[in-house]
Coordinates of C-alpha atoms in Angstrom, one line a residue:
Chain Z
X10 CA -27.4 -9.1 -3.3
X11 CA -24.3 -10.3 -4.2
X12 CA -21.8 -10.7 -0.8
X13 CA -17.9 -11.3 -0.7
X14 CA -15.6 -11.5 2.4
X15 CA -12.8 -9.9 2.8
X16 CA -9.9 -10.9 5.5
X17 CA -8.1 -8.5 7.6
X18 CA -4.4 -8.1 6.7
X19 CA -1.9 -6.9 8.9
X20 CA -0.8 -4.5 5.5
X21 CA -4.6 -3.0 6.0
X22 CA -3.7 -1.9 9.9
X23 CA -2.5 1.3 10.6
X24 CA -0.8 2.7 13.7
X25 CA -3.7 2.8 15.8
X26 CA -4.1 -1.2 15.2
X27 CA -7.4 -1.0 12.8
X28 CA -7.8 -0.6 8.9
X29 CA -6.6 2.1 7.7
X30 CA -9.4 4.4 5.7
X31 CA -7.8 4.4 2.2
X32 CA -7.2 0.4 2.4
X33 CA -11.1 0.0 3.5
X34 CA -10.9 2.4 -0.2
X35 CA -9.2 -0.6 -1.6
X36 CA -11.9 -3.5 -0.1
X37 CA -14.4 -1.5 -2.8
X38 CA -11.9 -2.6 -5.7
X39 CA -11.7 -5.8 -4.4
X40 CA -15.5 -6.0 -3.9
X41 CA -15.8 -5.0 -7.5
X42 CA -13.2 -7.9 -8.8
X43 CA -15.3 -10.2 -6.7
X44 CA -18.3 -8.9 -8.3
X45 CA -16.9 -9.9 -11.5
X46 CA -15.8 -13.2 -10.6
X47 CA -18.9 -14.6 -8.9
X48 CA -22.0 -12.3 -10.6
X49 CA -20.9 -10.9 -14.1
X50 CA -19.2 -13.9 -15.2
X51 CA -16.1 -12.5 -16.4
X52 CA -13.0 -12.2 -13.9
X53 CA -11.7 -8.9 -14.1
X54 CA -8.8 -9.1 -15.1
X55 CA -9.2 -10.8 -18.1
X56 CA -12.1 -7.8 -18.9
X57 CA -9.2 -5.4 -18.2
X58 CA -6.6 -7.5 -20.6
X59 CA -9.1 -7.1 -23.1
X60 CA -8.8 -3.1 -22.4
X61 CA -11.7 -1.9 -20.9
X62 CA -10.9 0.2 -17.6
X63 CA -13.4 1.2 -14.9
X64 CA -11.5 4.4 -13.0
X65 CA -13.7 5.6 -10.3
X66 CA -14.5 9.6 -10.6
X67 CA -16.4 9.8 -7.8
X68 CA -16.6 8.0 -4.6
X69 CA -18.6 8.9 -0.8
X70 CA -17.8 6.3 2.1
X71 CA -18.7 6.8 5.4
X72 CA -16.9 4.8 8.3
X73 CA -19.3 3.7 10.8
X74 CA -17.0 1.3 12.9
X75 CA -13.3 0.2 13.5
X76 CA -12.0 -2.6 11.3
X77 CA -9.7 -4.9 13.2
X78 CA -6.9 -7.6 12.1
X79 CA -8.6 -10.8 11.0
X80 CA -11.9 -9.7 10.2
X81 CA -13.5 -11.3 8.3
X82 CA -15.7 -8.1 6.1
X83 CA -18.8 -8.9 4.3
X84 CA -19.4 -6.6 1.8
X85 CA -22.2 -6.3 -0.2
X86 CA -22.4 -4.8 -3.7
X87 CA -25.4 -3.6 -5.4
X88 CA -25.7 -1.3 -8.9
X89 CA -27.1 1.7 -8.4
X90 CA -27.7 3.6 -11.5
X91 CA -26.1 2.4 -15.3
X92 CA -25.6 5.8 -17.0
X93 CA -24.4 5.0 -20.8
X94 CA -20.8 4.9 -20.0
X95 CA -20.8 5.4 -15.9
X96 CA -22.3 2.6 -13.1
X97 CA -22.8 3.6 -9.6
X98 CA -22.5 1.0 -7.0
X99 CA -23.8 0.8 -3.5
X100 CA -21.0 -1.1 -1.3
X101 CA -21.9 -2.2 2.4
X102 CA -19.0 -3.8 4.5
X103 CA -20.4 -5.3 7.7
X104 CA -18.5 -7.3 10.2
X105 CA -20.4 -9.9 12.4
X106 CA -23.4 -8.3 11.4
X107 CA -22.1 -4.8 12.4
X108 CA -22.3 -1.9 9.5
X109 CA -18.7 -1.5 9.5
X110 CA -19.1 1.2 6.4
X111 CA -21.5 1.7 3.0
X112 CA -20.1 4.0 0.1
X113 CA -21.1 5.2 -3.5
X114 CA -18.8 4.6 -6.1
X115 CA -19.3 6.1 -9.6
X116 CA -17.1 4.3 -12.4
X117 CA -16.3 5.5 -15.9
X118 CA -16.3 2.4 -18.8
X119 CA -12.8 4.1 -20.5
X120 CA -10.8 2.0 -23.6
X121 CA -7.9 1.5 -22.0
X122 CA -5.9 2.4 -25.1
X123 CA -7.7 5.9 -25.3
X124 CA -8.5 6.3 -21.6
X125 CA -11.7 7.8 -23.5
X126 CA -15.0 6.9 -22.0
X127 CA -17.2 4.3 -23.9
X128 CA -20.4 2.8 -23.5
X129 CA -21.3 0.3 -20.9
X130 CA -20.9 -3.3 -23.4
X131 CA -24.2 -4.9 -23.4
X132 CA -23.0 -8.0 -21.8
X133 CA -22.0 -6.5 -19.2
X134 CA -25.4 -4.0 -19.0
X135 CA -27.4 -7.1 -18.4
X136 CA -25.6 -8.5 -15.7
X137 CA -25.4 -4.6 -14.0
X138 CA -29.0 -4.5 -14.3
X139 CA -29.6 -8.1 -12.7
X140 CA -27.6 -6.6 -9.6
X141 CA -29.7 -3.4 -9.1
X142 CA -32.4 -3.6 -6.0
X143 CA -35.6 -5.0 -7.2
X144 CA -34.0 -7.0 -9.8
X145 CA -35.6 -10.4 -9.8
X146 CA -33.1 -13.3 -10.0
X147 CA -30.8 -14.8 -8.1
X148 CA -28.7 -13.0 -5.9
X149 CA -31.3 -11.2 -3.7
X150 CA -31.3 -12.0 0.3
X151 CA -34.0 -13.8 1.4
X152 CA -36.0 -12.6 3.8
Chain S
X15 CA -5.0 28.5 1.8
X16 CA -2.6 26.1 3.4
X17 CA -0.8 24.2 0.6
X18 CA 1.4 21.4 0.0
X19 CA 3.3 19.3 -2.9
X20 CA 3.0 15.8 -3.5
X21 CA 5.5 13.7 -5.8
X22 CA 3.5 10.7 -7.5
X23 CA 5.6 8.0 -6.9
X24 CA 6.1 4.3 -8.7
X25 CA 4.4 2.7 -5.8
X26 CA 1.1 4.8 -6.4
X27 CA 0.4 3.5 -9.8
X28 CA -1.9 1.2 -10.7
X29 CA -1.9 -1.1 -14.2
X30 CA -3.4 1.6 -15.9
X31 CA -0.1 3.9 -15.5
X32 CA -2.0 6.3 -13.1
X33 CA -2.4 7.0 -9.5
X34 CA -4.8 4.4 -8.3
X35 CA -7.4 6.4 -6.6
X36 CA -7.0 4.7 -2.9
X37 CA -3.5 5.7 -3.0
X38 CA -5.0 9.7 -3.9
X39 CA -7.3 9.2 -1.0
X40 CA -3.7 8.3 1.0
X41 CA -2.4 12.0 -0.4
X42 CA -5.4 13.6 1.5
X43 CA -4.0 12.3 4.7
X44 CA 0.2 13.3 4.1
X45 CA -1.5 16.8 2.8
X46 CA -3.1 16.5 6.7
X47 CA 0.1 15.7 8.1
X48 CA 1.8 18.0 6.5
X49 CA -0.9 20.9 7.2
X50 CA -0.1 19.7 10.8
X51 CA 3.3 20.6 10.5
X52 CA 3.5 23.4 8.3
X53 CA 0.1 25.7 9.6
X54 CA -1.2 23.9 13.0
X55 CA 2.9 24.2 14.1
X56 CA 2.7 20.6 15.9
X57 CA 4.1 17.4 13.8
X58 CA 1.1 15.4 13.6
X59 CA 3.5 12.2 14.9
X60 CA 4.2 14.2 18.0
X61 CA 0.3 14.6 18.5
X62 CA -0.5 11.0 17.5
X63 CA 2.1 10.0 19.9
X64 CA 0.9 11.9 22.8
X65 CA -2.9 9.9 22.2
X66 CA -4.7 12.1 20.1
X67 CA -6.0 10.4 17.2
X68 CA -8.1 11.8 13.7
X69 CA -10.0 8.6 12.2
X70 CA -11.8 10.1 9.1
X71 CA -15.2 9.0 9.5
X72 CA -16.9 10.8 5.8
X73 CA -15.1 11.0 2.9
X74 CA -16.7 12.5 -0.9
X75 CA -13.9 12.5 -3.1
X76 CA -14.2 13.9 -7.2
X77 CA -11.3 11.9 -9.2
X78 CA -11.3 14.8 -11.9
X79 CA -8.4 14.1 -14.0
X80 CA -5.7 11.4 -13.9
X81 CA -2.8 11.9 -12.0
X82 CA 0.7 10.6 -13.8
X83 CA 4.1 9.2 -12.3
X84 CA 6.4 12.2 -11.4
X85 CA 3.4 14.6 -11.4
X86 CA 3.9 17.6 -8.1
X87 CA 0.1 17.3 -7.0
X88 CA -0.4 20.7 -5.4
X89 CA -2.7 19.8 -2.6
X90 CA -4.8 22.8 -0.8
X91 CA -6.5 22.3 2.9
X92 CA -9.2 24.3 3.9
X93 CA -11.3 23.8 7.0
X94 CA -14.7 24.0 6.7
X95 CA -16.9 23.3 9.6
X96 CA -15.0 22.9 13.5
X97 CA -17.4 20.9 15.3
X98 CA -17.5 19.5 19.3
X99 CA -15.5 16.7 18.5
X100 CA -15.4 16.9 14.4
X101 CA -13.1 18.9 11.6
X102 CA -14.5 18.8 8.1
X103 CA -11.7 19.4 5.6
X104 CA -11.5 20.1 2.1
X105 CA -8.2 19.2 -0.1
X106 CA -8.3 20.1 -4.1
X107 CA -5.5 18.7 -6.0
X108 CA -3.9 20.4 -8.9
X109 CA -1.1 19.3 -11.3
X110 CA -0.1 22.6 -13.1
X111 CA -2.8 24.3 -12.5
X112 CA -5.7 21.4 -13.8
X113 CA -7.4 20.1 -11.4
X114 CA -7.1 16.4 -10.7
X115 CA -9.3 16.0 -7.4
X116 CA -11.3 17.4 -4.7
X117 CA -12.3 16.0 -1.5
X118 CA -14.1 16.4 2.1
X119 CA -13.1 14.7 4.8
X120 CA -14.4 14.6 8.1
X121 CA -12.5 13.3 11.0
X122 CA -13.5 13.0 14.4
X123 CA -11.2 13.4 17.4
X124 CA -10.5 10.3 19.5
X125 CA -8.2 9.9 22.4
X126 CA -6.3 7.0 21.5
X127 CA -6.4 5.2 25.0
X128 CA -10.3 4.7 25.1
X129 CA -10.9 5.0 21.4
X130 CA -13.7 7.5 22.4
X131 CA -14.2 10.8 20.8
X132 CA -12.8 13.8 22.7
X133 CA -13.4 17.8 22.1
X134 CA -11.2 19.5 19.5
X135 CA -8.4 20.8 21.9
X136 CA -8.7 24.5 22.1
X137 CA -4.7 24.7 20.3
X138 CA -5.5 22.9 17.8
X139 CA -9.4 24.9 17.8
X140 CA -7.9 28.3 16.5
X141 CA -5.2 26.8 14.6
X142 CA -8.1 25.5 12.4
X143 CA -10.0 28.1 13.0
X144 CA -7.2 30.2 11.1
X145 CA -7.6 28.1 7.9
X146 CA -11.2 28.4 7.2
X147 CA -12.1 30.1 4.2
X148 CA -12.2 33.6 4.7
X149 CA -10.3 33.8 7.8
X150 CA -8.2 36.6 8.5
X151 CA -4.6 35.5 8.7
X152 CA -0.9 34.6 7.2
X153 CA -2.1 31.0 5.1
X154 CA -4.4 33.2 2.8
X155 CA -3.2 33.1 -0.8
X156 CA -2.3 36.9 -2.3
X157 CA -4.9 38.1 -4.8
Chain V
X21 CA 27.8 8.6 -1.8
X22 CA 24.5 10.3 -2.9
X23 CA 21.4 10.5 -0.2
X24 CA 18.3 11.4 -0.1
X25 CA 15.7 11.9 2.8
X26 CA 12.2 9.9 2.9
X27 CA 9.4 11.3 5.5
X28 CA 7.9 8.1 7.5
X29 CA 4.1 8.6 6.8
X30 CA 1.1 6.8 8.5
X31 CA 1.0 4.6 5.4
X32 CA 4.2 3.5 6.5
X33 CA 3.5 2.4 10.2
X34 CA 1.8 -1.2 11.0
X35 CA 0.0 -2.3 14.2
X36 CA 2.6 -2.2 16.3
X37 CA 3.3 1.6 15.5
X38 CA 6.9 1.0 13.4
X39 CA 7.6 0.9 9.9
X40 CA 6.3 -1.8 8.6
X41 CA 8.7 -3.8 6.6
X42 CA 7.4 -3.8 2.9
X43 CA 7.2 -0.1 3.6
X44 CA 10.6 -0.4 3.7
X45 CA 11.3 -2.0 0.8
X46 CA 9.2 0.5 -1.0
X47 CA 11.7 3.4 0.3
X48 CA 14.7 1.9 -1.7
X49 CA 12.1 2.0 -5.1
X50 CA 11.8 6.1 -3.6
X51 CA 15.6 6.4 -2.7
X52 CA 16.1 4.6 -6.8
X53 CA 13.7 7.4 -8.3
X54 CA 15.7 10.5 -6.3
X55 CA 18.7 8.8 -6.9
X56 CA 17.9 9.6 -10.8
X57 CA 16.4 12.9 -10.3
X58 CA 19.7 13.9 -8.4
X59 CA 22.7 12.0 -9.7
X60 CA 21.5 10.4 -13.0
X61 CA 19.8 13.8 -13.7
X62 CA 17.0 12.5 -15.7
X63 CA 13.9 12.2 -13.9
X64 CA 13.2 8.5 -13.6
X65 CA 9.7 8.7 -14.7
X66 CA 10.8 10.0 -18.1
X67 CA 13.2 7.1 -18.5
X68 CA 10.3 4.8 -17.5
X69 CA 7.8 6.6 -20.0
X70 CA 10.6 6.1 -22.6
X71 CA 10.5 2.6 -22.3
X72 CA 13.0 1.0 -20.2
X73 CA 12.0 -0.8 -17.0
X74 CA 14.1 -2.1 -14.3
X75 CA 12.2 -4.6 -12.5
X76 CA 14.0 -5.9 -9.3
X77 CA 15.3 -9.9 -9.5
X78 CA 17.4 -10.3 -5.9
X79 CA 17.0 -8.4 -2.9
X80 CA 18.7 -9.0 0.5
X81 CA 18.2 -6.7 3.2
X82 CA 18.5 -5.9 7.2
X83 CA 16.0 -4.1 8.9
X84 CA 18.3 -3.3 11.8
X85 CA 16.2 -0.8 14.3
X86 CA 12.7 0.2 14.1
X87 CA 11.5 3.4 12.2
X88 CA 9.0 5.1 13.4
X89 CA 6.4 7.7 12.6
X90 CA 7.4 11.2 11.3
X91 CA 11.1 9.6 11.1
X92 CA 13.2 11.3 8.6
X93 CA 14.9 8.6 7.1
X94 CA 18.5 9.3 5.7
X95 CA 18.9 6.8 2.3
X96 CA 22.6 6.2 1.3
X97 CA 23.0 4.8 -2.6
X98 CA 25.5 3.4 -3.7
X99 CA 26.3 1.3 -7.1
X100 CA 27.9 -2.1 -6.0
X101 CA 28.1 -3.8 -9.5
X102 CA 27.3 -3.0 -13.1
X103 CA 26.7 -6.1 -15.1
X104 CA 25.4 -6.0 -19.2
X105 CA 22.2 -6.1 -18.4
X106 CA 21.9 -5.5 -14.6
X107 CA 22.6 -3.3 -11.6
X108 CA 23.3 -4.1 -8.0
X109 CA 23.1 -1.1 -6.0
X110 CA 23.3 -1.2 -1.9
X111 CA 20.6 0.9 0.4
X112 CA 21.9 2.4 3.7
X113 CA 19.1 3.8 5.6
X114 CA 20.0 5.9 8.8
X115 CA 17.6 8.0 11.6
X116 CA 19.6 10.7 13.6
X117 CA 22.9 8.7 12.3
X118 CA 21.2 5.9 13.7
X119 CA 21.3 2.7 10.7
X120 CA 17.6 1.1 10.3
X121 CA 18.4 -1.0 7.3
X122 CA 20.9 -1.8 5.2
X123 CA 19.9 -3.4 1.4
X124 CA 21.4 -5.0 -1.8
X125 CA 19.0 -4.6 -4.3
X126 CA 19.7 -6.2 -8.1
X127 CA 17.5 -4.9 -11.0
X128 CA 17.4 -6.1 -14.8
X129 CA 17.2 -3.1 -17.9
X130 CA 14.0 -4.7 -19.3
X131 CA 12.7 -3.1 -22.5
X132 CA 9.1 -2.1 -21.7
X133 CA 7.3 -3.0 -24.9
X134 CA 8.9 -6.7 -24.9
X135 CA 9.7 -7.2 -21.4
X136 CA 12.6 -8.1 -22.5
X137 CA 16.4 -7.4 -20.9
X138 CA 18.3 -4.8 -22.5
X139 CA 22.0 -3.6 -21.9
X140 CA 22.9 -1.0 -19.7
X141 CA 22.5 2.2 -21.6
X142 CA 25.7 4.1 -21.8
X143 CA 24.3 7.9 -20.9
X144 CA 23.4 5.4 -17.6
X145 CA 26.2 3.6 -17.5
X146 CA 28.5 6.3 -16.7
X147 CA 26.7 8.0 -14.5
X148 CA 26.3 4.6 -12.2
X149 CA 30.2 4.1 -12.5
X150 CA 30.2 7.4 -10.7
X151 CA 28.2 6.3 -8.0
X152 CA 30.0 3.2 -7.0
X153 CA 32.6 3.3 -4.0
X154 CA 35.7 4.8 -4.5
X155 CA 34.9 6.9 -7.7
X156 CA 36.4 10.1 -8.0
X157 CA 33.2 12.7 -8.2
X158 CA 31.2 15.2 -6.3
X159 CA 29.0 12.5 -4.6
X160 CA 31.8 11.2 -2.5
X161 CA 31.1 12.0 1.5
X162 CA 33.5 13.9 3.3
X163 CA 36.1 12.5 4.9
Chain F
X26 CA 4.8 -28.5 3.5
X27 CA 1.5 -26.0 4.2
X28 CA 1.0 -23.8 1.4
X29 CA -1.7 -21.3 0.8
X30 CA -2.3 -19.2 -2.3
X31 CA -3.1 -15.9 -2.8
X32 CA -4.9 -14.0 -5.3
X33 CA -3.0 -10.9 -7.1
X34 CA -5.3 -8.1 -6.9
X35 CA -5.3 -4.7 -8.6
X36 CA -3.4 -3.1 -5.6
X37 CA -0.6 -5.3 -5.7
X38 CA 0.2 -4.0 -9.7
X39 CA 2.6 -1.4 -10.8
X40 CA 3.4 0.6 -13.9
X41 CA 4.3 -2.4 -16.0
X42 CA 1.1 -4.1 -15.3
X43 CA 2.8 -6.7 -13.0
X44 CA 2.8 -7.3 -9.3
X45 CA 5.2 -4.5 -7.5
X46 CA 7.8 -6.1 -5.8
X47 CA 6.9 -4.8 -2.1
X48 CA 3.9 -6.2 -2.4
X49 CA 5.0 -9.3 -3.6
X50 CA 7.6 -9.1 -0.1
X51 CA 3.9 -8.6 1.8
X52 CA 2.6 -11.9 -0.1
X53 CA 5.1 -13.7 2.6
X54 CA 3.4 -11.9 5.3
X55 CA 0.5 -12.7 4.3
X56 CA 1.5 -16.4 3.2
X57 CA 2.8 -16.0 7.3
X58 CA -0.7 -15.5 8.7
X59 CA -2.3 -18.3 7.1
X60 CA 0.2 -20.4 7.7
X61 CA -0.4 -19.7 11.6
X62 CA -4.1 -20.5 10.9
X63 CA -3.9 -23.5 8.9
X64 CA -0.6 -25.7 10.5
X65 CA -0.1 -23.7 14.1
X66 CA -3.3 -24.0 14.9
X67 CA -3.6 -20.2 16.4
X68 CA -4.7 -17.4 14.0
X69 CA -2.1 -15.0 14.2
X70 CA -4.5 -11.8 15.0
X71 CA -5.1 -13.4 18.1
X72 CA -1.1 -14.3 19.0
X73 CA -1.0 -10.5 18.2
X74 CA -3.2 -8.9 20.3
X75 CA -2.3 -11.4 23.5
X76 CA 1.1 -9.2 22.8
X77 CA 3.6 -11.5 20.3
X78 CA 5.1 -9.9 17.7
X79 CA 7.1 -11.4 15.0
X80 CA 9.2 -8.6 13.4
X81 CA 11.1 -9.4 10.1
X82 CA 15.0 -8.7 10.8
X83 CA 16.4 -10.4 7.8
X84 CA 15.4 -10.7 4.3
X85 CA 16.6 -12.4 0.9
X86 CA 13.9 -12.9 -2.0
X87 CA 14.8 -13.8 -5.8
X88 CA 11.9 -12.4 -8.0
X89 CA 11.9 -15.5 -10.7
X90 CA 9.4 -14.2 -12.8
X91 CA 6.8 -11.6 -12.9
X92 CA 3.6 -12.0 -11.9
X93 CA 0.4 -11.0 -13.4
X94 CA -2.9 -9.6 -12.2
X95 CA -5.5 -12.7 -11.4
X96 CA -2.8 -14.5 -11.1
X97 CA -3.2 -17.4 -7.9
X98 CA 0.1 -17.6 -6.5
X99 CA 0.6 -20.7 -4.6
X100 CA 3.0 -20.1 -1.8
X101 CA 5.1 -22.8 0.1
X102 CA 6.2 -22.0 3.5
X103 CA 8.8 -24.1 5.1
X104 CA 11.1 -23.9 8.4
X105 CA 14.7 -23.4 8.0
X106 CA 15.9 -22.3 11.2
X107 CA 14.6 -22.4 15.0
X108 CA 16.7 -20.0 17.4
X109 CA 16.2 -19.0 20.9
X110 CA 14.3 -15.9 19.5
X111 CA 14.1 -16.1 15.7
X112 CA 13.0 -17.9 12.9
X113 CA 13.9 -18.2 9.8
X114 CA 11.3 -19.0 6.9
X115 CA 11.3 -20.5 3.3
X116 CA 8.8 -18.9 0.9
X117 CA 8.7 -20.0 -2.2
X118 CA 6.1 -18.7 -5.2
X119 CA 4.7 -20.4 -8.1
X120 CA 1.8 -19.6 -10.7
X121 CA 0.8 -22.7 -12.4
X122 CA 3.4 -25.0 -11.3
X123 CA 6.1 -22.0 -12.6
X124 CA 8.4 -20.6 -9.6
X125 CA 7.8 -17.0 -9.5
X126 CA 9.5 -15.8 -6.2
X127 CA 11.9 -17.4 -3.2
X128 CA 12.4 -16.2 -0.1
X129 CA 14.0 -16.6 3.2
X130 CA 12.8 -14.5 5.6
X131 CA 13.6 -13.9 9.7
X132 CA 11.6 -13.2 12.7
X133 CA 12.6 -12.6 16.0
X134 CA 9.7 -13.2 18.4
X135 CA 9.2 -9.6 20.4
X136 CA 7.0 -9.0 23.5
X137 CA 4.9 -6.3 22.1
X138 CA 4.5 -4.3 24.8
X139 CA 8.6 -4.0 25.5
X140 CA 9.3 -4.4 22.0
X141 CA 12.0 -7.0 23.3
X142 CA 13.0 -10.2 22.0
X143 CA 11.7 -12.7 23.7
X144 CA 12.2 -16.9 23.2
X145 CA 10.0 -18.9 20.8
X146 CA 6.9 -20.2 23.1
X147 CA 7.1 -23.8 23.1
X148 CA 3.5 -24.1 22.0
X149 CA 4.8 -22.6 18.7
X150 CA 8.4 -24.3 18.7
X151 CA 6.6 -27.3 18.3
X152 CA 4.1 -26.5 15.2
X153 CA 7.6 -24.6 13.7
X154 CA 9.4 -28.0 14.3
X155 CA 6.3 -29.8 12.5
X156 CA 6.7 -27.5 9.5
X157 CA 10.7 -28.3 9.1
X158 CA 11.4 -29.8 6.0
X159 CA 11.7 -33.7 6.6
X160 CA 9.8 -33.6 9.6
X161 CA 7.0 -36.1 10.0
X162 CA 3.6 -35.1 9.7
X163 CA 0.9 -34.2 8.1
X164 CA 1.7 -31.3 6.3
X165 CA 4.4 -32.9 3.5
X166 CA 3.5 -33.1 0.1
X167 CA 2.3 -36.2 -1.6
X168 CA 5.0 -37.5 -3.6

């Protein structure tokens, strides 16, 4: 499964001194970028220069434990289901081992000079696929 | 139905030129605040303040439509389950009249000092109790 | 001097339970936007659509007091300097006639498509004349 | 001089498909933490929660040049100023060797739980002193 870390910020606190829930929101985006950078290949960034857009439409997240400043959240990211234009990806943030929260987020592949859906590129299929459970290659846990 | 306004501000947008959906999950808590003020009759700061706390602990969230700079997001609050300690919350969000996101969110009460969760106070009980879908009372829109 | 009002959210607050500070800076970007809506009279999001962007280049500001939670934070605007291409305009930021901040902000008319600085437009021009101190006009405080 | 760089993500974006301001102003807070990490020796979560707060009273930032998303801004942080209370900070941003933002920023050291100013603890004097700009040490840049 592919795994990034996230730090803490004190912009991610709230009032009550731990993340605030539409920040932990944001960890999934950052999740995703990561999962660009270190599994697909591609950085994001450049994929969205090039004008392909992945808005989420749909999105579940439960909070299972406070998020303090300076931890340091594991989160890891695993495909779902590839639809022809729409991914859904599993994301699980843990902290020292501690399920911190896991969510569903459903994405839409959209030309960004449309914003009208279009089908998942093959490039990036493949790589979706190699991240699904079961998928033999390289970035499964060992056990 | 409780309701509330929403102006999309620059600070909401994302690359794309639309509300970046973290920041729409962050509407579902000022539509909370301000359901708070304008139905429950107690400025959510003044209740935060005194050591009551609401950490959402479920979210679904449907991003229906995108949601532009300037856009009024009408934002309706209905409570739909009061449990011991939990309130589970739906918000749709409507830009004239198209819908642009619906959501359930369920928070858990927690008294701030011990971070523990506490009973739903009996105040705020029938408050919420009052803005449950078919209830009886003055937040129910005319036919 | 025009003013507008901006509602401290939870978004706002930090750790230690205030505004924090980038939070701030954000409300002189809200207090710009009103300030369009209700002296410039067009919408600021229209003139942004249109295609003229006015990306900030110098900021200096105070963060006198701390702001907290549910704070209804008074913004004064006033123009300071009107250059070709660029606009200084001072922040006042009061709570219960109590000042919190006090900000210079400078911003650059950039053409959208090029990115490029563009002059003053005239329509704006005048209307920013009438907002700097000591113009004769209905946004002048009474005495 | 310590310097750390930091990675522009899709939250930090606005409209114009460049960093937003604000959150370029929380870079230096950010640029802050790691600074107490890597040269003071003392992550600043911890200095936090054992009740020292660093409030920013005084701010002046040039925005050189905009900055884009993926972008690794390298920031340079540098002692000015050592008060009784405050400090006063040098930020200053660059992408590739290009200077994208300056800043000078002030803290007054606060005992969190008074909210009053309190002096700088000599364990931290010290590492500020070490980060002055001619001071000798290990953190100046090669020539």
């Amino acid at each position: 499964m592919f795994t990034t870390t996230i730090l803490v910020r004190f912009a991610d606190l709230d009032a009550a001194g731990i993340a605030y829930y539409p920040r932990l929101v944001n960890f999934l985006h950052e999740a995703f970028e990561d999962f660009f950078r270190g599994h697909v290949g591609r950085p994001y960034p450049d994929v969205f220069r090039e004008g392909l857009g992945c808005p989420t439409v749909k999105l579940e997240m439960d909070f299972l434990s406070p998020v303090h400043y300076g931890d340091h959240v594991e989160v890891g990211v695993t495909v779902e289901h590839i639809g022809r234009t729409s991914v859904r990806i599993r994301y699980e943030g843990f902290v020292d081992g501690r399920p911190v929260f896991r969510a569903r987020n459903t994405v839409v592949m959209v030309e960004m000079k449309t914003f009208r859906s279009t089908p998942v590129p093959d490039w990036l299929r493949q790589k979706l696929e190699a991240a699904m459970e079961g998928a033999q290659g390289l970035y499964r846990p060992s056990p």
